[in-house]
Amino acid sequence: MNVLTSLDVLIGLIVIFLVVSLACTVINEWIDALLHTRAQQLRNSISQMLSSSNDSSLGQKFHTHPLVQALERDTNVWGIYKRRDKPTYISNRNFRQVLFDVLNKLVADHPINFDGTLEEIEQSLNALPDSDLKTRLLSILNEVKVTVQDASKRVEAFQKAIDQWFDESMERTSDWYKRRVQLWTFLSGISFCTLLNIDTLTISQYLWQNPEARQAYLQAANSIISNASTDSLKKELAGKDSTQQRQSENRHIVG
């Protein structure tokens, strides 16, 4: 009997702290959306990639590019007011395209032909003003010259290397953002428990002494498991239906 009671108390505690953790997650998402944290971090990371410590003009030109501004969207904040949200995601292809446009505006008299030969690109990059970005691009280009022997594939390899440079930077940014979210979730959880006076020992004692309360939390746990199983089943069935539909379409095409 004591074993079953202990198990019921444990389930009750799990339900309580699951609800608290979900509440903390929702609150953090609201704060993140309100403060534009994700968008601001993306903006800062790209600016660091493009700008020198004493010159932020390249980063500013990147973010004011029409292709980047086209990714912005109007958001209705809680039905109170509208605001213009900065993008929270930029593909490596868009990054490369905007980067090339920004660089070409620096040398408008002699535009860089990024579809030309690697030697032409190198000559044009050398004509750019000295900057950390110029050094980085020339470093990428020289690495391509060493690793890719086929001259016809070097330009494509150079473009892919720039994409990889961007992806690696965004991966570091994502890792930093995840650590920050984890920290804020932990701190908000502590604050939440303190404000609501969530005492594990007191709750355990209460559940141990009240069978009705234990039963209520068991029902809540069953409801959570049932809803999770239903959602999982719906996703699985939807996936099977879409697969069968594609197979049927393929048979019609073949026929």
PDB file of C-alpha atoms in Angstrom:
ATOM      1  CA  MET A   1       0.000   0.000   0.000  1.00  0.00           C
ATOM      2  CA  ASN A   2       2.800   2.422   0.937  1.00  0.00           C
ATOM      3  CA  VAL A   3       4.536   1.677  -2.348  1.00  0.00           C
ATOM      4  CA  LEU A   4       1.408   2.496  -4.350  1.00  0.00           C
ATOM      5  CA  THR A   5       0.812   5.628  -2.304  1.00  0.00           C
ATOM      6  CA  SER A   6       4.407   6.741  -2.844  1.00  0.00           C
ATOM      7  CA  LEU A   7       3.988   6.171  -6.571  1.00  0.00           C
ATOM      8  CA  ASP A   8       0.790   8.248  -6.596  1.00  0.00           C
ATOM      9  CA  VAL A   9       2.558  11.056  -4.734  1.00  0.00           C
ATOM     10  CA  LEU A  10       5.441  10.945  -7.229  1.00  0.00           C
ATOM     11  CA  ILE A  11       3.019  11.159 -10.157  1.00  0.00           C
ATOM     12  CA  GLY A  12       1.304  14.123  -8.518  1.00  0.00           C
ATOM     13  CA  LEU A  13       4.625  15.934  -8.113  1.00  0.00           C
ATOM     14  CA  ILE A  14       5.525  15.227 -11.742  1.00  0.00           C
ATOM     15  CA  VAL A  15       2.222  16.725 -12.913  1.00  0.00           C
ATOM     16  CA  ILE A  16       2.697  19.832 -10.762  1.00  0.00           C
ATOM     17  CA  PHE A  17       6.238  20.518 -11.945  1.00  0.00           C
ATOM     18  CA  LEU A  18       5.283  19.732 -15.543  1.00  0.00           C
ATOM     19  CA  VAL A  19       2.622  22.444 -15.374  1.00  0.00           C
ATOM     20  CA  VAL A  20       5.114  24.846 -13.791  1.00  0.00           C
ATOM     21  CA  SER A  21       7.722  24.135 -16.477  1.00  0.00           C
ATOM     22  CA  LEU A  22       5.173  24.676 -19.250  1.00  0.00           C
ATOM     23  CA  ALA A  23       4.116  27.955 -17.655  1.00  0.00           C
ATOM     24  CA  CYS A  24       7.749  29.094 -17.483  1.00  0.00           C
ATOM     25  CA  THR A  25       8.296  28.149 -21.123  1.00  0.00           C
ATOM     26  CA  VAL A  26       5.236  30.111 -22.251  1.00  0.00           C
ATOM     27  CA  ILE A  27       6.281  33.146 -20.204  1.00  0.00           C
ATOM     28  CA  ASN A  28       9.792  33.026 -21.690  1.00  0.00           C
ATOM     29  CA  GLU A  29       8.366  32.835 -25.210  1.00  0.00           C
ATOM     30  CA  TRP A  30       6.204  35.879 -24.524  1.00  0.00           C
ATOM     31  CA  ILE A  31       9.170  37.820 -23.194  1.00  0.00           C
ATOM     32  CA  ASP A  32      11.297  36.719 -26.161  1.00  0.00           C
ATOM     33  CA  ALA A  33       8.625  37.856 -28.622  1.00  0.00           C
ATOM     34  CA  LEU A  34       8.168  41.149 -26.801  1.00  0.00           C
ATOM     35  CA  LEU A  35      11.879  41.958 -26.712  1.00  0.00           C
ATOM     36  CA  HIS A  36      12.705  40.633 -30.219  1.00  0.00           C
ATOM     37  CA  THR A  37      15.512  38.596 -28.656  1.00  0.00           C
ATOM     38  CA  ARG A  38      15.870  36.033 -31.445  1.00  0.00           C
ATOM     39  CA  ALA A  39      15.739  38.631 -34.217  1.00  0.00           C
ATOM     40  CA  GLN A  40      18.181  40.908 -32.409  1.00  0.00           C
ATOM     41  CA  GLN A  41      20.637  38.077 -31.882  1.00  0.00           C
ATOM     42  CA  LEU A  42      20.507  37.176 -35.586  1.00  0.00           C
ATOM     43  CA  ARG A  43      21.112  40.811 -36.475  1.00  0.00           C
ATOM     44  CA  ASN A  44      24.059  41.105 -34.080  1.00  0.00           C
ATOM     45  CA  SER A  45      25.647  37.877 -35.314  1.00  0.00           C
ATOM     46  CA  ILE A  46      25.513  38.915 -38.969  1.00  0.00           C
ATOM     47  CA  SER A  47      26.853  42.363 -38.103  1.00  0.00           C
ATOM     48  CA  GLN A  48      29.802  40.747 -36.321  1.00  0.00           C
ATOM     49  CA  MET A  49      30.500  38.617 -39.386  1.00  0.00           C
ATOM     50  CA  LEU A  50      30.550  41.578 -41.757  1.00  0.00           C
ATOM     51  CA  SER A  51      31.791  44.554 -39.772  1.00  0.00           C
ATOM     52  CA  SER A  52      35.128  45.453 -38.267  1.00  0.00           C
ATOM     53  CA  SER A  53      35.383  46.570 -34.662  1.00  0.00           C
ATOM     54  CA  ASN A  54      35.709  50.197 -35.767  1.00  0.00           C
ATOM     55  CA  ASP A  55      33.293  50.102 -38.707  1.00  0.00           C
ATOM     56  CA  SER A  56      29.699  48.849 -38.613  1.00  0.00           C
ATOM     57  CA  SER A  57      28.652  50.251 -41.998  1.00  0.00           C
ATOM     58  CA  LEU A  58      28.702  46.900 -43.825  1.00  0.00           C
ATOM     59  CA  GLY A  59      26.404  45.322 -41.271  1.00  0.00           C
ATOM     60  CA  GLN A  60      24.048  48.287 -41.507  1.00  0.00           C
ATOM     61  CA  LYS A  61      23.998  48.080 -45.310  1.00  0.00           C
ATOM     62  CA  PHE A  62      23.238  44.367 -45.114  1.00  0.00           C
ATOM     63  CA  HIS A  63      20.249  44.817 -42.814  1.00  0.00           C
ATOM     64  CA  THR A  64      18.804  47.654 -44.914  1.00  0.00           C
ATOM     65  CA  HIS A  65      19.040  45.627 -48.124  1.00  0.00           C
ATOM     66  CA  PRO A  66      15.616  45.195 -49.819  1.00  0.00           C
ATOM     67  CA  LEU A  67      15.879  41.397 -49.737  1.00  0.00           C
ATOM     68  CA  VAL A  68      16.397  41.431 -45.960  1.00  0.00           C
ATOM     69  CA  GLN A  69      13.689  44.022 -45.384  1.00  0.00           C
ATOM     70  CA  ALA A  70      11.316  41.864 -47.418  1.00  0.00           C
ATOM     71  CA  LEU A  71      11.650  39.219 -44.691  1.00  0.00           C
ATOM     72  CA  GLU A  72      10.263  41.605 -42.072  1.00  0.00           C
ATOM     73  CA  ARG A  73       6.629  41.220 -41.083  1.00  0.00           C
ATOM     74  CA  ASP A  74       3.926  43.219 -39.353  1.00  0.00           C
ATOM     75  CA  THR A  75       2.834  41.762 -36.011  1.00  0.00           C
ATOM     76  CA  ASN A  76      -0.267  42.547 -34.006  1.00  0.00           C
ATOM     77  CA  VAL A  77       0.906  42.560 -30.371  1.00  0.00           C
ATOM     78  CA  TRP A  78      -1.905  41.256 -28.166  1.00  0.00           C
ATOM     79  CA  GLY A  79      -4.381  43.243 -30.257  1.00  0.00           C
ATOM     80  CA  ILE A  80      -3.045  46.488 -28.772  1.00  0.00           C
ATOM     81  CA  TYR A  81      -0.640  47.802 -31.396  1.00  0.00           C
ATOM     82  CA  LYS A  82       1.173  46.771 -34.538  1.00  0.00           C
ATOM     83  CA  ARG A  83       4.910  46.646 -34.991  1.00  0.00           C
ATOM     84  CA  ARG A  84       7.428  45.753 -37.655  1.00  0.00           C
ATOM     85  CA  ASP A  85       9.340  42.625 -36.650  1.00  0.00           C
ATOM     86  CA  LYS A  86      12.841  41.967 -37.962  1.00  0.00           C
ATOM     87  CA  PRO A  87      13.521  38.537 -39.508  1.00  0.00           C
ATOM     88  CA  THR A  88      14.431  35.694 -37.164  1.00  0.00           C
ATOM     89  CA  TYR A  89      15.821  33.510 -39.971  1.00  0.00           C
ATOM     90  CA  ILE A  90      17.840  34.120 -43.127  1.00  0.00           C
ATOM     91  CA  SER A  91      18.871  31.301 -45.466  1.00  0.00           C
ATOM     92  CA  ASN A  92      22.515  30.926 -46.477  1.00  0.00           C
ATOM     93  CA  ARG A  93      21.514  31.554 -50.093  1.00  0.00           C
ATOM     94  CA  ASN A  94      19.884  34.895 -49.210  1.00  0.00           C
ATOM     95  CA  PHE A  95      22.862  35.813 -47.045  1.00  0.00           C
ATOM     96  CA  ARG A  96      25.274  35.170 -49.901  1.00  0.00           C
ATOM     97  CA  GLN A  97      23.153  37.086 -52.403  1.00  0.00           C
ATOM     98  CA  VAL A  98      22.818  40.131 -50.141  1.00  0.00           C
ATOM     99  CA  LEU A  99      26.517  39.980 -49.261  1.00  0.00           C
ATOM    100  CA  PHE A 100      27.505  40.030 -52.924  1.00  0.00           C
ATOM    101  CA  ASP A 101      25.160  42.967 -53.592  1.00  0.00           C
ATOM    102  CA  VAL A 102      26.588  44.929 -50.669  1.00  0.00           C
ATOM    103  CA  LEU A 103      30.155  44.285 -51.812  1.00  0.00           C
ATOM    104  CA  ASN A 104      29.331  45.328 -55.359  1.00  0.00           C
ATOM    105  CA  LYS A 105      27.985  48.649 -54.098  1.00  0.00           C
ATOM    106  CA  LEU A 106      31.366  49.306 -52.501  1.00  0.00           C
ATOM    107  CA  VAL A 107      33.027  49.046 -55.917  1.00  0.00           C
ATOM    108  CA  ALA A 108      30.212  50.311 -58.118  1.00  0.00           C
ATOM    109  CA  ASP A 109      32.660  51.437 -60.820  1.00  0.00           C
ATOM    110  CA  HIS A 110      34.054  47.906 -61.143  1.00  0.00           C
ATOM    111  CA  PRO A 111      31.359  45.401 -60.055  1.00  0.00           C
ATOM    112  CA  ILE A 112      32.545  42.005 -58.899  1.00  0.00           C
ATOM    113  CA  ASN A 113      31.531  39.196 -61.224  1.00  0.00           C
ATOM    114  CA  PHE A 114      30.857  36.449 -58.695  1.00  0.00           C
ATOM    115  CA  ASP A 115      29.929  34.118 -61.540  1.00  0.00           C
ATOM    116  CA  GLY A 116      33.261  34.627 -63.277  1.00  0.00           C
ATOM    117  CA  THR A 117      36.492  32.773 -62.679  1.00  0.00           C
ATOM    118  CA  LEU A 118      37.992  32.474 -59.222  1.00  0.00           C
ATOM    119  CA  GLU A 119      40.959  34.561 -60.355  1.00  0.00           C
ATOM    120  CA  GLU A 120      38.619  37.393 -61.413  1.00  0.00           C
ATOM    121  CA  ILE A 121      36.853  37.248 -58.067  1.00  0.00           C
ATOM    122  CA  GLU A 122      40.185  37.323 -56.239  1.00  0.00           C
ATOM    123  CA  GLN A 123      41.329  40.353 -58.212  1.00  0.00           C
ATOM    124  CA  SER A 124      38.086  42.176 -57.425  1.00  0.00           C
ATOM    125  CA  LEU A 125      38.232  41.283 -53.725  1.00  0.00           C
ATOM    126  CA  ASN A 126      41.771  42.646 -53.519  1.00  0.00           C
ATOM    127  CA  ALA A 127      40.392  45.971 -54.767  1.00  0.00           C
ATOM    128  CA  LEU A 128      38.033  46.229 -51.782  1.00  0.00           C
ATOM    129  CA  PRO A 129      38.932  48.490 -48.841  1.00  0.00           C
ATOM    130  CA  ASP A 130      40.853  46.707 -46.108  1.00  0.00           C
ATOM    131  CA  SER A 131      38.544  45.088 -43.571  1.00  0.00           C
ATOM    132  CA  ASP A 132      38.086  41.925 -41.541  1.00  0.00           C
ATOM    133  CA  LEU A 133      35.490  40.783 -44.074  1.00  0.00           C
ATOM    134  CA  LYS A 134      37.914  41.188 -46.969  1.00  0.00           C
ATOM    135  CA  THR A 135      40.507  39.147 -45.089  1.00  0.00           C
ATOM    136  CA  ARG A 136      37.965  36.440 -44.343  1.00  0.00           C
ATOM    137  CA  LEU A 137      36.715  36.189 -47.932  1.00  0.00           C
ATOM    138  CA  LEU A 138      40.243  36.014 -49.318  1.00  0.00           C
ATOM    139  CA  SER A 139      41.038  33.308 -46.785  1.00  0.00           C
ATOM    140  CA  ILE A 140      38.018  31.297 -47.958  1.00  0.00           C
ATOM    141  CA  LEU A 141      39.021  31.839 -51.578  1.00  0.00           C
ATOM    142  CA  ASN A 142      42.609  30.701 -50.989  1.00  0.00           C
ATOM    143  CA  GLU A 143      41.382  27.592 -49.213  1.00  0.00           C
ATOM    144  CA  VAL A 144      39.205  26.760 -52.219  1.00  0.00           C
ATOM    145  CA  LYS A 145      42.174  27.234 -54.554  1.00  0.00           C
ATOM    146  CA  VAL A 146      44.150  24.710 -52.541  1.00  0.00           C
ATOM    147  CA  THR A 147      41.430  22.093 -52.050  1.00  0.00           C
ATOM    148  CA  VAL A 148      39.618  22.227 -55.425  1.00  0.00           C
ATOM    149  CA  GLN A 149      41.798  21.342 -58.396  1.00  0.00           C
ATOM    150  CA  ASP A 150      39.089  21.491 -61.077  1.00  0.00           C
ATOM    151  CA  ALA A 151      38.955  25.146 -62.169  1.00  0.00           C
ATOM    152  CA  SER A 152      35.399  24.779 -63.491  1.00  0.00           C
ATOM    153  CA  LYS A 153      34.151  23.863 -60.012  1.00  0.00           C
ATOM    154  CA  ARG A 154      36.041  26.451 -58.001  1.00  0.00           C
ATOM    155  CA  VAL A 155      33.452  29.238 -58.197  1.00  0.00           C
ATOM    156  CA  GLU A 156      30.690  26.916 -57.040  1.00  0.00           C
ATOM    157  CA  ALA A 157      32.959  25.661 -54.260  1.00  0.00           C
ATOM    158  CA  PHE A 158      33.672  29.268 -53.235  1.00  0.00           C
ATOM    159  CA  GLN A 159      29.956  29.996 -52.990  1.00  0.00           C
ATOM    160  CA  LYS A 160      29.361  26.826 -50.969  1.00  0.00           C
ATOM    161  CA  ALA A 161      32.237  27.767 -48.664  1.00  0.00           C
ATOM    162  CA  ILE A 162      30.579  31.115 -47.958  1.00  0.00           C
ATOM    163  CA  ASP A 163      27.318  29.286 -47.248  1.00  0.00           C
ATOM    164  CA  GLN A 164      29.175  27.000 -44.847  1.00  0.00           C
ATOM    165  CA  TRP A 165      30.801  29.988 -43.133  1.00  0.00           C
ATOM    166  CA  PHE A 166      27.352  31.483 -42.566  1.00  0.00           C
ATOM    167  CA  ASP A 167      25.859  28.174 -41.395  1.00  0.00           C
ATOM    168  CA  GLU A 168      28.659  27.656 -38.875  1.00  0.00           C
ATOM    169  CA  SER A 169      28.178  31.155 -37.516  1.00  0.00           C
ATOM    170  CA  MET A 170      24.422  30.623 -37.208  1.00  0.00           C
ATOM    171  CA  GLU A 171      25.019  27.306 -35.454  1.00  0.00           C
ATOM    172  CA  ARG A 172      27.141  29.061 -32.830  1.00  0.00           C
ATOM    173  CA  THR A 173      24.449  31.717 -32.488  1.00  0.00           C
ATOM    174  CA  SER A 174      21.785  29.051 -32.063  1.00  0.00           C
ATOM    175  CA  ASP A 175      23.832  27.289 -29.368  1.00  0.00           C
ATOM    176  CA  TRP A 176      24.282  30.562 -27.502  1.00  0.00           C
ATOM    177  CA  TYR A 177      20.566  31.316 -27.768  1.00  0.00           C
ATOM    178  CA  LYS A 178      19.614  27.856 -26.469  1.00  0.00           C
ATOM    179  CA  ARG A 179      21.905  28.255 -23.457  1.00  0.00           C
ATOM    180  CA  ARG A 180      20.383  31.641 -22.767  1.00  0.00           C
ATOM    181  CA  VAL A 181      16.847  30.233 -22.962  1.00  0.00           C
ATOM    182  CA  GLN A 182      17.801  27.391 -20.628  1.00  0.00           C
ATOM    183  CA  LEU A 183      19.211  29.876 -18.117  1.00  0.00           C
ATOM    184  CA  TRP A 184      16.126  32.090 -18.259  1.00  0.00           C
ATOM    185  CA  THR A 185      13.847  29.063 -17.940  1.00  0.00           C
ATOM    186  CA  PHE A 186      15.778  27.901 -14.877  1.00  0.00           C
ATOM    187  CA  LEU A 187      15.667  31.348 -13.263  1.00  0.00           C
ATOM    188  CA  SER A 188      11.989  31.859 -14.064  1.00  0.00           C
ATOM    189  CA  GLY A 189      11.252  28.399 -12.647  1.00  0.00           C
ATOM    190  CA  ILE A 190      12.937  29.312  -9.359  1.00  0.00           C
ATOM    191  CA  SER A 191      11.078  32.635  -9.275  1.00  0.00           C
ATOM    192  CA  PHE A 192       7.792  30.925 -10.087  1.00  0.00           C
ATOM    193  CA  CYS A 193       8.222  28.353  -7.323  1.00  0.00           C
ATOM    194  CA  THR A 194       9.243  31.054  -4.842  1.00  0.00           C
ATOM    195  CA  LEU A 195       6.311  33.340  -5.629  1.00  0.00           C
ATOM    196  CA  LEU A 196       3.771  30.512  -5.490  1.00  0.00           C
ATOM    197  CA  ASN A 197       5.501  28.959  -2.479  1.00  0.00           C
ATOM    198  CA  ILE A 198       5.783  25.581  -4.191  1.00  0.00           C
ATOM    199  CA  ASP A 199       7.342  23.444  -1.461  1.00  0.00           C
ATOM    200  CA  THR A 200       8.017  19.852  -2.517  1.00  0.00           C
ATOM    201  CA  LEU A 201       7.931  18.503   1.041  1.00  0.00           C
ATOM    202  CA  THR A 202       4.674  20.273   1.879  1.00  0.00           C
ATOM    203  CA  ILE A 203       3.035  19.117  -1.344  1.00  0.00           C
ATOM    204  CA  SER A 204       4.259  15.553  -0.813  1.00  0.00           C
ATOM    205  CA  GLN A 205       2.849  15.519   2.705  1.00  0.00           C
ATOM    206  CA  TYR A 206      -0.456  16.911   1.476  1.00  0.00           C
ATOM    207  CA  LEU A 207      -0.755  14.311  -1.272  1.00  0.00           C
ATOM    208  CA  TRP A 208       0.216  11.528   1.120  1.00  0.00           C
ATOM    209  CA  GLN A 209      -2.561  12.491   3.530  1.00  0.00           C
ATOM    210  CA  ASN A 210      -5.278  13.200   0.922  1.00  0.00           C
ATOM    211  CA  PRO A 211      -6.366  10.294  -1.307  1.00  0.00           C
ATOM    212  CA  GLU A 212      -8.801  12.574  -3.174  1.00  0.00           C
ATOM    213  CA  ALA A 213      -5.975  14.909  -4.179  1.00  0.00           C
ATOM    214  CA  ARG A 214      -3.835  11.991  -5.315  1.00  0.00           C
ATOM    215  CA  GLN A 215      -6.722  10.683  -7.400  1.00  0.00           C
ATOM    216  CA  ALA A 216      -7.226  14.097  -9.007  1.00  0.00           C
ATOM    217  CA  TYR A 217      -3.583  14.284 -10.056  1.00  0.00           C
ATOM    218  CA  LEU A 218      -3.700  10.709 -11.360  1.00  0.00           C
ATOM    219  CA  GLN A 219      -6.649  11.676 -13.547  1.00  0.00           C
ATOM    220  CA  ALA A 220      -4.736  14.721 -14.744  1.00  0.00           C
ATOM    221  CA  ALA A 221      -1.734  12.535 -15.596  1.00  0.00           C
ATOM    222  CA  ASN A 222      -3.949  10.086 -17.493  1.00  0.00           C
ATOM    223  CA  SER A 223      -5.485  12.982 -19.415  1.00  0.00           C
ATOM    224  CA  ILE A 224      -2.046  14.320 -20.360  1.00  0.00           C
ATOM    225  CA  ILE A 225      -0.881  10.886 -21.525  1.00  0.00           C
ATOM    226  CA  SER A 226      -4.121  10.312 -23.453  1.00  0.00           C
ATOM    227  CA  ASN A 227      -3.895  13.672 -25.233  1.00  0.00           C
ATOM    228  CA  ALA A 228      -0.228  13.109 -26.064  1.00  0.00           C
ATOM    229  CA  SER A 229      -0.988   9.650 -27.453  1.00  0.00           C
ATOM    230  CA  THR A 230      -3.887  11.013 -29.517  1.00  0.00           C
ATOM    231  CA  ASP A 231      -1.742  13.789 -31.006  1.00  0.00           C
ATOM    232  CA  SER A 232       1.023  11.292 -31.801  1.00  0.00           C
ATOM    233  CA  LEU A 233      -1.469   8.942 -33.451  1.00  0.00           C
ATOM    234  CA  LYS A 234      -2.945  11.770 -35.525  1.00  0.00           C
ATOM    235  CA  LYS A 235       0.510  12.777 -36.760  1.00  0.00           C
ATOM    236  CA  GLU A 236       1.359   9.172 -37.602  1.00  0.00           C
ATOM    237  CA  LEU A 237      -1.906   8.674 -39.507  1.00  0.00           C
ATOM    238  CA  ALA A 238      -1.451  11.981 -41.321  1.00  0.00           C
ATOM    239  CA  GLY A 239       2.050  10.899 -42.335  1.00  0.00           C
ATOM    240  CA  LYS A 240       0.773   7.561 -43.638  1.00  0.00           C
ATOM    241  CA  ASP A 241      -2.038   9.255 -45.564  1.00  0.00           C
ATOM    242  CA  SER A 242       0.358  11.674 -47.243  1.00  0.00           C
ATOM    243  CA  THR A 243       2.738   8.820 -48.093  1.00  0.00           C
ATOM    244  CA  GLN A 244      -0.078   6.754 -49.599  1.00  0.00           C
ATOM    245  CA  GLN A 245      -1.267   9.777 -51.562  1.00  0.00           C
ATOM    246  CA  ARG A 246       2.209  10.352 -53.011  1.00  0.00           C
ATOM    247  CA  GLN A 247       2.498   6.669 -53.916  1.00  0.00           C
ATOM    248  CA  SER A 248      -0.903   6.803 -55.617  1.00  0.00           C
ATOM    249  CA  GLU A 249       0.101   9.913 -57.558  1.00  0.00           C
ATOM    250  CA  ASN A 250       3.349   8.249 -58.608  1.00  0.00           C
ATOM    251  CA  ARG A 251       1.444   5.202 -59.867  1.00  0.00           C
ATOM    252  CA  HIS A 252      -0.819   7.458 -61.906  1.00  0.00           C
ATOM    253  CA  ILE A 253       2.196   9.232 -63.355  1.00  0.00           C
ATOM    254  CA  VAL A 254       3.889   5.952 -64.234  1.00  0.00           C
ATOM    255  CA  GLY A 255       0.689   4.599 -65.709  1.00  0.00           C
TER     256      GLY A 255
END
